[in-house]
């Protein structure tokens, strides 16, 4: 009964935000922009985002879902790009605080206490998600290189998984031990993801672009200029 009532509230909230908020908030942003005050526009964007997020938290204890819907609704406005630009400094500041809090929550001893469980969750994240991505891209008849790129991109779990895990602990649906396993696997998957991309590049047979300023990059620029001059003799 509680789950059904919560799902109903979430559905009504999402529908209301997309229908009513999708019309009201873009109109409100335009009205604020007509004041020609950058400070007031930034304050308005922040107030709308925090207001919707707080309302979602009040209704069904999900601040993250409310903030996500606020971004969707504001993006529908003609001033969505300006709103995103105004929020960039705040996003960077909160991102730093977010990862600081993640580091404070991480218990390194989980790697010693239960290394096999950590490796199991890590294998599910890297191998399981990658295989699922390969199957889906193959079903859509995409080429192998694209499939490997998508698989490498999904071979990790990031910030939103931290939020869901913390919410699960808060609601009593997940134990602290499981939360620590997910957090450890997430951090390891993020750390290993660059190496996964290197592996998929080799498997896909894609040459990596030369680093800017390197001898290879300079030689490539010379070769390109020579080919361009050869194809257009009038400029020679």
Backbone as a ProteinNet text record, in pm:
[ID]
protein_1_A
[PRIMARY]
XXXXXXXXXXXXXXXXXXXXXXXXXXXXXXXXXXXXXXXXXXXXXXXXXXXXXXXXXXXXXXXXXXXXXXXXXXXXXXXXXXXXXXXXXXXXXXXXXXXXXXXXXXXXXXXXXXXXXXXXXXXXXXXXXXXXXXXXXXXXXXXXXXXXXXXXXXXXXXXXXXXXXXXXXXXXXXXXXXXXXXXXXXXXXXXXXXXXXXXXXXXXXXXXXXXXXXXXXXXXXXXXXXXXXXXXXXXX
[TERTIARY]
83.4	0	86.8	190.7	278.9	354.6	400.4	473.2	381.6	258.5	163.5	131.6	112.8	83.7	202.4	323.1	442.7	456.8	435.7	443.8	338.5	219.1	113.5	153.8	210.4	254.1	365.3	459.3	567.7	512.1	419.8	361.1	285.9	205.8	130.8	224.5	330	425.3	496.9	543.3	612.6	518.9	395.1	298.9	268.4	250.4	222	336.6	459.2	574.5	590.7	569.5	588.8	477.6	355.6	242.3	230.5	212.4	193.4	326.5	425.8	555.9	620.9	593.9	650.8	600.1	486	433	462.9	449.8	463.1	607.4	698.6	837	907.1	894.4	953.3	898.2	767.7	708.1	768.3	786.7	843	987.2	1065.6	1204.1	1210.1	1119.8	1116.2	1081.9	984.5	946.8	1063	1135.9	1251.5	1360	1379.7	1482.6	1450.7	1322	1283.1	1326.6	1360.3	1411.3	1553.3	1620.4	1757.7	1856.3	1826.9	1916.3	1974.7	2105.8	2169.7	2161.9	2176.6	2171.8	2033.5	1928.4	1792.7	1762.5	1813.6	1791.5	1859.4	1983.6	2053.7	1980.2	1933.4	1858.8	1728	1662.5	1538.1	1559.6	1665.4	1697.5	1722.6	1799.6	1830.6	1704.5	1618.6	1496.2	1401.5	1389	1301.4	1353.6	1483.4	1541.4	1527.3	1562.6	1553.4	1408.6	1319.3	1177.7	1117.1	1144	1091.5	1155	1285.7	1353.9	1299.1	1274.8	1220	1079.2	997.5	861.6	864	955.8	968.3	1012.1	1102.2	1146.9	1032.8	951.5	838.4	734.3	715	611.4	656.7	780.5	822	971.8	1029.9	1167.4	1270.4	1257.2	1355.4	1394.9	1494.8	1546.6	1608.6	1675.5	1744.5	1646.2	1533.5	1435.2	1375.7	1348.9	1295.9	1393.1	1521.5	1622.2	1634.8	1626.2	1633.6	1516.4	1395.6	1277.9	1285.3	1341.4	1358.3	1447.2	1553.9	1640.6	1569.8	1487.7	1413	1317	1246.7	1146.7	1213.6	1321.3	1389.7	1456.4	1496.2	1557.3	1457.9	1327.2	1224.9	1204.2	1258.9	1244.1	1339.1	1300.6	1394.9	1521.7	1513.4	1629.1	1697.9	1670	1730	1881.3	1937.2	2083.5	2141.4	2075.5	2123.6	2113.7	2004.7	1989	2100.1	2133.5	2241.9	2375.4	2397.3	2523.3	2536.4	2425.1	2429.1	2454.9	2413.7	2427.8	2560.8	2645.8	2772.7	2862.1	2882	2966.9	2911.8	2779.1	2718.8	2735.6	2720.4	2735.4	2875.5	2976.1	3114.1	3140.3	3086.6	3108.1	3041.3	2916.9	2846	2905.1	2961.8	3026.1	3145.4	3222.1	3336.3	3288.4	3184.8	3131.9	3075.1	3012.6	2953.7	3060.8	3169.8	3273.2	3351.9	3359.4	3418.3	3333.8	3201.4	3113.1	3121	3136.5	3151.4	3279.6	3387.4	3512.6	3502.2	3423.2	3404.9	3320.3	3229.9	3145	3215.8	3318	3383.9	3465.3	3444.2	3517.6	3619.4	3747.9	3847.4	3860.3	3821.5	3835.5	3743.1	3643.2	3556.4	3636.2	3744.7	3829.8	3906.5	3930	4000.5	3902.2	3788.8	3691.2	3622.5	3586.3	3506.7	3552.1	3676.6	3727	3653	3608.9	3540	3405.2	3335.6	3207.3	3227.6	3332.1	3362.2	3393.7	3475.2	3508.1	3384.8	3294.1	3171.4	3084.6	3066.1	2987.3	3057.2	3190.1	3265.9	3251.7	3251.8	3234.8	3096.2	2995	2859.5	2854	2920.1	2917.4	2991.6	3115.4	3198.5	3159.4	3154.2	3126.6	2978.2	2894	2750.3	2693.8	2724.6	2672.1	2731.3	2858.7	2921.6	2858.5	2835.7	2772.3	2630.5	2557.2	2421.6	2424.5	2520.8	2533	2568.3	2656.7	2693.9	2575.2	2496	2377.3	2277.9	2255.8	2159.3	2208.1	2335.1	2386.8	2388	2414.1	2407.5	2264	2167.7	2027.6	1984.7	2044	2015	2105.7	2184.4	2270	2372.5	2425.4	2533.9	2666.3	2765.6	2893.3	2966.5	3068.6	3140.2	3207.8	3266.2	3336.1	3240.9	3121.4	3022.3	2977.5	2955.4	2914.4	3016.8	3144.7	3250.3	3259.7	3239.6	3243.3	3130.2	3009.6	2895.1	2919	2972.5	2999.5	3100.1	3206.3	3306.5	3248	3159.8	3098.8	3010.3	2948.6	2857.3	2924.1	3053.5	3123.8	3163.4	3071.7	3095.4	2960.9	2958.1	2841.3	2890.6	2810.1	2857.7	2772.5	2756.1	2699.6	2558.6	2475.5	2336.1	2323	2414.4	2410.8	2440.3	2527.9	2554.6	2427.4	2353.8	2231	2127.8	2111.7	2014.4	2053.4	2183	2228.1	2204.3	2234.8	2211.6	2063.2	1979.4	1835	1785.7	1844.7	1807.3	1840	1956.3	1993.4	1899.7	1867.3	1779.5	1640.6	1589.8	1456.1	1456	1573.6	1580.9	1572.4	1581.2	1573.4	1709	1815.1	1950.3	2034.4	2116.9	2204	2325.8	2390.2	2511	2622.5	2628.5	2730.9	2713	2588	2561.1	2594.3	2563	2597	2747.4	2825.7	2971.6	3023.3	2961	3001	2976.6	2858.9	2825.8	2920	2947.4	3035.5	3176.3	3227.1	3361	3366.7	3265.4	3262.2	3249.3	3171.8	3155.8	3287.6	3357.4	3484.8	3588.4	3590	3683.6	3648	3519.1	3478.6	3513.2	3498	3535.6	3686.5	3764.1	3910.1	3957.9	3889.5	3931.4	3876.7	3782.4	3717.4	3812.2	3913.5	4007.8	4079.1	4112.1	4178.2	4081.5	3953.5	3852.7	3843.3	3849.9	3846.8	3969.5	4086.5	4207.2	4192.3	4135.3	4116.2	4018.4	3908.4	3810.2	3864.4	3949.9	4013	4097.2	4170.8	4253.5	4166.9	4061.3	3972.9	3897.6	3863.6	3790.1	3878.5	4011.2	4103.3	4104.5	4066.3	4064.2	4195	4265.9	4386.9	4351.3	4422.9	4397	4457.7	4388	4442.2	4568.5	4664.9	4789.1	4765.1	4846.6	4836	4883.9	4810.7	4846.5	4987	5068.2	5203.9	5307.1	5262.3	5356.8	5414.8	5529.4	5585.7	5487.3	5407.1	5309.3	5204.5	5159.5	5059.1	5115.7	5242.1	5303.7	5320.6	5361.6	5378.3	5244.2	5139.3	5006.1	4959.7	4990.4	4952.6	5028.3	5157.7	5237	5182	5148.9	5094.5	4961	4877.9	4747.8	4764.5	4858.9	4882.7	4936.3	5022.7	5077.1	4968	4878.3	4768.5	4674.9	4650	4561.4	4622.6	4754.8	4822.1	4824.7	4843.2	4846.9	4711.4	4603.8	4470.1	4423.4	4493.3	4455.3	4581.3	4627	4753.3	4752.4	4634.6	4628.6	4682.7	4678	4727.1	4875.5	4936.8	5079.4	5164
-120.7	0	125.7	126	242.4	262.3	149.9	160	212.9	161.6	208.5	355.8	400.8	541.5	629.8	583.6	659.5	669.7	557.3	559.4	651.4	652.4	741.4	887.1	919.6	1057.4	1097.8	1005.4	1035.3	1058.6	971	985.9	1116.6	1152.6	1278.2	1398.5	1389.9	1500.7	1519.4	1408.9	1417.4	1471.7	1420.1	1468.1	1615.9	1656.1	1796.4	1887.4	1843.6	1925.7	1937.6	1827.6	1831.3	1908.6	1902.8	1970.5	2114.9	2131.9	2266.6	2341	2275.7	2340.5	2368.7	2282.6	2303.7	2429.8	2479.7	2605.9	2724.2	2700.8	2810.9	2856.2	2762	2798.6	2867	2818.1	2895	3037.1	3054	3188.6	3273.2	3212.3	3285.7	3327.2	3239.7	3274.8	3391.3	3391.6	3501.9	3632.4	3628	3749.2	3801.6	3710.8	3753.4	3812.2	3751.9	3801	3941.1	3976.5	4109.7	4219.8	4184.3	4285	4327.9	4249.7	4278.1	4281.7	4202.6	4192.4	4051.7	4040.7	3909.8	3846	3928.9	3875.5	3819.8	3892.5	3845.5	3718.6	3709.6	3589.4	3468.4	3486.8	3377.2	3335.2	3433.4	3403.4	3331.8	3374.1	3308.7	3163.6	3136.2	2997.8	2912.7	2966.8	2892.6	2868.8	2971.1	2957	2853.8	2854	2756.5	2614.7	2596.2	2462.3	2410	2492.7	2448.5	2431.7	2516.3	2504.6	2373.7	2337.5	2211.4	2092.6	2100.5	1991.5	1975.1	2085.2	2076.3	2018.7	2057.1	2003.8	1852.7	1806.2	1661.7	1591.3	1651.5	1591.5	1587.1	1690.9	1695.6	1589.1	1563	1467.9	1323.3	1293.7	1152.5	1136.2	1228.4	1214.1	1192	1263.3	1249.6	1387.8	1444.7	1575.2	1566.9	1453.8	1438.5	1436.7	1364.2	1358.4	1495.8	1571.4	1706	1796.5	1789	1870.4	1830.1	1699.4	1651.2	1703.5	1698.1	1748.5	1899.8	1970.4	2115.2	2146.5	2069.1	2088.5	2060	1953.8	1921.6	2033.3	2084.8	2188.1	2317.2	2356.9	2480.7	2468.1	2347	2326.3	2349.7	2333.8	2356.8	2504.9	2590.7	2734.4	2784.1	2889.7	2950.4	3001.7	3023.7	3072	2959	2834.3	2721.1	2722.3	2761.6	2766	2871.3	2987.3	3092	3047.2	2976.5	2926.8	2828.5	2740.6	2644.7	2716.1	2819.7	2894.3	2965.9	3021.3	3090.9	2994.5	2869.9	2773.9	2699.7	2723.3	2650.7	2670.2	2794	2807.9	2731.6	2735.7	2662	2511.9	2466.7	2323.7	2275.5	2354.1	2314.7	2312.6	2413.7	2419.9	2302.2	2273.5	2162.7	2028.1	2019.5	1894.1	1863.3	1967.7	1948.4	1899.1	1964.9	1924	1782.7	1749.1	1615.6	1507.7	1525.8	1422.9	1421.6	1536.4	1536.1	1450.1	1465.9	1385.9	1238.2	1206.2	1066.3	1007.9	1084.7	1038.2	1016.2	1100	1083.4	960.3	923.2	806.1	674.8	681	558.4	496	367.3	292.5	202.7	239.5	157.8	16.2	-5	-137.3	-239.7	-195.2	-290.3	-371.5	-312.6	-384.6	-496.9	-481.9	-584.9	-686.1	-635.8	-723.6	-816.8	-763.4	-842.8	-817.2	-854.5	-823.9	-899.1	-1022.2	-1099.5	-1037.1	-987.6	-922	-794.2	-718.7	-596.9	-631.8	-735.6	-777.6	-827.7	-893.8	-940.9	-826.4	-725.8	-608.7	-534.5	-523.9	-457.3	-531.5	-664.9	-743.3	-722.9	-714.2	-688.4	-553.7	-454	-319.4	-315.8	-364.8	-351.9	-453.6	-580.6	-685.5	-690.7	-690.5	-702.8	-588.8	-465.4	-351.1	-344	-379.6	-376.6	-479.3	-601.3	-704.3	-664.3	-605.5	-559.7	-452.9	-360.7	-256.1	-315.2	-415.1	-478.7	-550.4	-618	-687.7	-588	-477.2	-377.3	-311.7	-272.3	-208.9	-307	-434.8	-535.5	-551.2	-543.7	-552.9	-438.4	-321.1	-206.1	-201.5	-307.9	-324.4	-211.8	-166.8	-69.5	-142.4	-71.9	-136.5	-168.8	-252.4	-301.4	-188.9	-93.6	16.2	98	126.9	202	123	-6.5	-90.1	-93.2	-102.1	-103.3	30.8	140.2	272.1	287.3	245.3	252	162.7	43.2	-49.3	9.3	71.4	132.7	250	325.5	440.7	398	280.4	233.1	141.7	117.5	25.4	93.1	170.2	236.6	279.5	310.1	373.7	498.2	602.8	731	791.4	924.5	1002.5	960.2	930.4	901	771.7	677.7	553.1	580.2	679.4	715.6	768.1	851.2	909.2	800.4	707.4	599.8	509.1	479.9	394.6	462.6	591.9	665.1	670.5	687.1	689.4	552.7	445.6	311.7	287.7	335.9	323.2	406.1	526.8	616.1	555.7	488.4	429.5	289.9	237.9	105.8	-7.9	22.4	-82.1	-143.5	-85.8	-134.2	-123.3	-223.9	-221.7	-133.2	-92.4	-10.9	-88.5	-220.4	-302.7	-304.1	-317.8	-315.3	-178.8	-73.7	62	76.4	23.2	31.8	-47.3	-162.9	-242.2	-164.9	-103.4	-27.3	91.3	159.6	276.4	236.4	126.3	80.1	39.2	-35.4	-77.3	42.5	142.8	261.9	336.9	357.5	429	351.3	219.1	138.3	140.9	135.5	136.9	269.6	379.4	510.3	516.8	461.8	463.1	376.8	265.7	172.7	209.5	303.1	331.4	379.1	464.3	501.3	381.5	282.5	162.9	78.6	80.9	11.4	75.2	208.1	276.9	241.8	234.4	195.2	55	-35.5	-172.7	-178.4	-104	-106.4	-40.3	60.9	122.1	19.8	-61.7	-164	-273.2	-312.5	-416.5	-368.3	-238.3	-184.3	-144.2	-148.4	-113.5	33	117.2	260.7	322	392.2	462.5	582.2	600.4	715.4	840.9	955.7	1078.4	1120.3	1176.9	1218.9	1333.9	1339.2	1446.1	1576.7	1684.8	1815	1854.5	1899.5	1942	1832.2	1707.6	1596.4	1589.1	1521	1506.7	1442	1346.6	1282.2	1381.6	1470.3	1569.5	1669.3	1711.4	1805.3	1742.2	1614.7	1546.6	1528.8	1500.8	1486.4	1617.8	1730.7	1861.2	1890.4	1853.9	1874.6	1789.6	1664	1575.1	1626.2	1678.8	1730.9	1852	1941.2	2059.4	2019.7	1917.5	1871.9	1811.5	1733.2	1674.3	1782.1	1885.4	1993.4	2071.4	2096.7	2168.9	2085.9	1954.3	1868.3	1859	1866	1856.1	1987.1	2098.8	2229.1	2298.4	2264.4	2319.8	2470.9	2532.3	2677.4	2753.3	2689.9	2759.4	2740.8	2652.3	2623.6	2735.1
0	0	0	87.3	93.6	-37.1	-97.3	-223.9	-333.2	-338.7	-439.7	-424.1	-299.8	-274.4	-312.5	-282.6	-319.6	-470.8	-541.1	-687.4	-747	-686.9	-735.9	-717.8	-602.2	-578.5	-674.5	-698.2	-792.1	-931.4	-975.8	-1109	-1124.6	-1023.5	-1030.1	-1028.7	-949.5	-942.6	-1075.8	-1135.2	-1264.5	-1371.5	-1375.2	-1475	-1454.7	-1329	-1301.9	-1340.6	-1312.9	-1347.9	-1498.7	-1571.2	-1715.8	-1785.8	-1732	-1796.8	-1748.5	-1616.8	-1562.2	-1554.1	-1493.2	-1480.8	-1613.9	-1713.7	-1846.6	-1913.5	-1867.1	-1920.8	-1828.4	-1699	-1603.7	-1586.8	-1569.5	-1538.7	-1656	-1782.1	-1892.8	-1900.9	-1878	-1878.6	-1767.2	-1649.7	-1536.9	-1564.1	-1626.9	-1659.4	-1757.7	-1854.4	-1951.3	-1881.5	-1789.5	-1716.9	-1631.8	-1568.5	-1488.4	-1578.3	-1696	-1788.3	-1837.8	-1844.6	-1891.4	-1794.8	-1671.8	-1578.5	-1612.8	-1700.3	-1742.8	-1625.1	-1525.5	-1410	-1406.8	-1428.3	-1427.3	-1289.1	-1184.9	-1049.2	-1017.9	-1058.6	-1032.4	-1111.3	-1233.3	-1314	-1249.1	-1203.1	-1135.1	-1008.8	-932.8	-810.8	-843	-952.6	-992.7	-1031.4	-1107.4	-1146	-1022.2	-927.7	-805.5	-722.4	-713.1	-633.8	-695.1	-828	-894.4	-873.9	-894.8	-881.4	-738.5	-640.5	-501.2	-457.1	-509.3	-473.7	-521.5	-647	-700.4	-628.4	-603	-532.9	-391.2	-322.2	-186.7	-188.7	-286.9	-297.7	-318.7	-403.1	-425	-296.6	-223.4	-97.1	4.3	6.5	99.9	67	-62.1	-103.5	-92.1	-138.4	-137.6	-110.6	-36.7	14.2	-97	-206.3	-314.6	-364.2	-299.8	-340.7	-479.6	-509.2	-637.7	-753.9	-738.9	-847	-873.8	-767.7	-785.4	-858.4	-822.3	-890.8	-1037.1	-1063.4	-1201.4	-1284	-1228.8	-1300.2	-1318.9	-1221.3	-1236.1	-1355.9	-1372	-1488	-1618.6	-1622.1	-1744	-1781.4	-1681.7	-1708.9	-1753.7	-1687.5	-1726.3	-1862.2	-1898.4	-2029.5	-2142.7	-2113.3	-2215.2	-2244	-2160	-2179.9	-2288.2	-2362.3	-2457.6	-2390.1	-2259.9	-2184.4	-2108.4	-2147.2	-2078	-2083	-2198.5	-2210.5	-2116.9	-2107.9	-2017.1	-1871.8	-1839.9	-1703	-1667.8	-1762.2	-1737.9	-1721.5	-1801.1	-1793.4	-1659.3	-1610.1	-1481.2	-1365.3	-1383	-1272.9	-1274.3	-1375.2	-1383.9	-1261.2	-1211.9	-1092.1	-972.2	-955.2	-844.7	-864.3	-989.1	-1016.7	-980.8	-1019.6	-990	-839.4	-769.9	-624.8	-554.2	-592.6	-528.7	-568.8	-689.4	-731	-641.5	-608.1	-517.9	-381.7	-328	-197.8	-202.8	-316.1	-329.8	-321.8	-396.3	-396.5	-265.3	-197.9	-63.8	30	21.1	106.7	71.7	-58.1	-98.4	-39.3	-45.1	13.6	163.2	231	374.8	407.4	316.7	339.3	307.6	221.5	176.7	289.8	310.5	412.5	343	341.3	270.3	325	450.2	510.3	446.1	370.1	300.3	199.8	147.5	52.6	120.9	251.1	327.9	385.7	435.9	500.3	400.9	284.9	191.2	47.5	13.1	-121.6	-231.7	-204.3	-308.2	-343.5	-242.6	-269.7	-350.7	-317.2	-393.9	-538.8	-559.6	-696.2	-769.8	-698.2	-761.5	-810.1	-724.3	-764.9	-878.4	-870.3	-976	-1108.4	-1104.1	-1226.8	-1286.3	-1199.9	-1249.5	-1320.4	-1261.1	-1319.2	-1452.4	-1453.4	-1573.4	-1679.8	-1641.4	-1739.9	-1774.2	-1671.4	-1695.9	-1778.9	-1740.6	-1815.3	-1955.2	-1968.9	-2101.5	-2194.6	-2143.6	-2226.6	-2265.3	-2170.6	-2202.5	-2311.4	-2302.6	-2405	-2540.7	-2542.9	-2669.5	-2732.4	-2650	-2702.2	-2761.1	-2691	-2738.7	-2867.5	-2872.3	-2994.3	-3111.2	-3082.1	-3188.6	-3237.5	-3145.1	-3184.7	-3274.5	-3254.5	-3340.4	-3463.2	-3482.2	-3599.8	-3613.7	-3499.8	-3502.3	-3520.6	-3573	-3599.8	-3469.6	-3482.6	-3364.6	-3287.9	-3359.6	-3293.8	-3207.4	-3260.5	-3182.9	-3061.1	-3079.8	-2967.8	-2856.3	-2893.2	-2792	-2718.9	-2792.7	-2729.1	-2628.6	-2668	-2576.1	-2454.9	-2479	-2368.2	-2270.2	-2322.1	-2234.1	-2156.7	-2220.9	-2153.9	-2037.6	-2050.7	-1946.5	-1844.8	-1859.9	-1769.8	-1639.5	-1583.7	-1456.1	-1399.6	-1273.7	-1213	-1142.2	-1147.7	-1098.9	-989.7	-1000.2	-891.3	-853.1	-953.8	-922.8	-843	-866.3	-789	-641.6	-614	-475.1	-408.2	-482.5	-427.9	-400.5	-496.1	-477.8	-361.4	-349.1	-238.8	-104.2	-96.5	28.7	61.8	-41.3	-18.8	28.3	-27.4	16.4	162.9	207.4	348.8	435.8	389.4	466.3	485.2	380.7	386.9	447.7	480.9	540.1	441.2	312.1	209.9	179.3	232.6	204.1	330.8	353.5	470.9	445.4	552.7	539.6	470.8	494.1	430.5	279.1	233.4	89.1	30.6	105	60.7	41.6	136	125.1	5.1	-23.1	-139.9	-269.4	-279.8	-400.7	-416.3	-306.2	-312.2	-354.5	-299	-335.8	-482.3	-528.3	-668.6	-761.7	-721	-804.4	-819.2	-709.1	-715.4	-796.3	-781.1	-859.3	-1007.4	-1039.5	-1180.9	-1247.2	-1172.9	-1227.2	-1249.9	-1156.8	-1170.2	-1286.2	-1310.9	-1416.3	-1553.5	-1559	-1686.7	-1796.5	-1767.6	-1874.8	-1936.1	-1853.6	-1906.3	-1989.6	-1953.1	-2034.2	-2171.9	-2176.9	-2306.6	-2389.6	-2325.8	-2399.4	-2457.6	-2379.7	-2426.3	-2542.7	-2532.9	-2641.8	-2767.7	-2752.2	-2869.3	-2944.9	-2870.5	-2935.9	-2998.3	-2928.4	-2981.4	-3104.8	-3105.7	-3219.5	-3335	-3314.5	-3422.2	-3456.2	-3359.6	-3383.6	-3340.1	-3427.3	-3384	-3297.4	-3187.6	-3101.9	-3163.8	-3156.7	-3213.9	-3141.5	-3212.8	-3147.6	-3051.5	-2947.7	-2849.2	-2910.9	-2884	-2939.5	-2895.2	-2990.7	-2961	-2969.3	-2981.7	-2991.1	-3131.9	-3150.6	-3286	-3383	-3334.1	-3421.9	-3469.6	-3378.1	-3415.5	-3516.2	-3495.7	-3589.4	-3726.9	-3729.9	-3857.7	-3927.6	-3849.8	-3908.6	-3970.2	-3903.6	-3957.7	-4087.1	-4091.9	-4214	-4327.8	-4297.9	-4400.5	-4452.8	-4361.6	-4403.7	-4494.6	-4458.2	-4541.5	-4678.4	-4681.9	-4810	-4897.8	-4837.9	-4914.6	-4967.5	-4886.4	-4928.6	-5044.3	-5035.5	-5143.7	-5271.4	-5258.2	-5376.7	-5444.4	-5364.3	-5422.5	-5482.8	-5452.4	-5505.3	-5556.5	-5676.8	-5728.6	-5741.5	-5752.1	-5772.4	-5653.2	-5535.3	-5416	-5394.8	-5472.4	-5455.5	-5512.8
[MASK]
++++++++++++++++++++++++++++++++++++++++++++++++++++++++++++++++++++++++++++++++++++++++++++++++++++++++++++++++++++++++++++++++++++++++++++++++++++++++++++++++++++++++++++++++++++++++++++++++++++++++++++++++++++++++++++++++++++++++++++

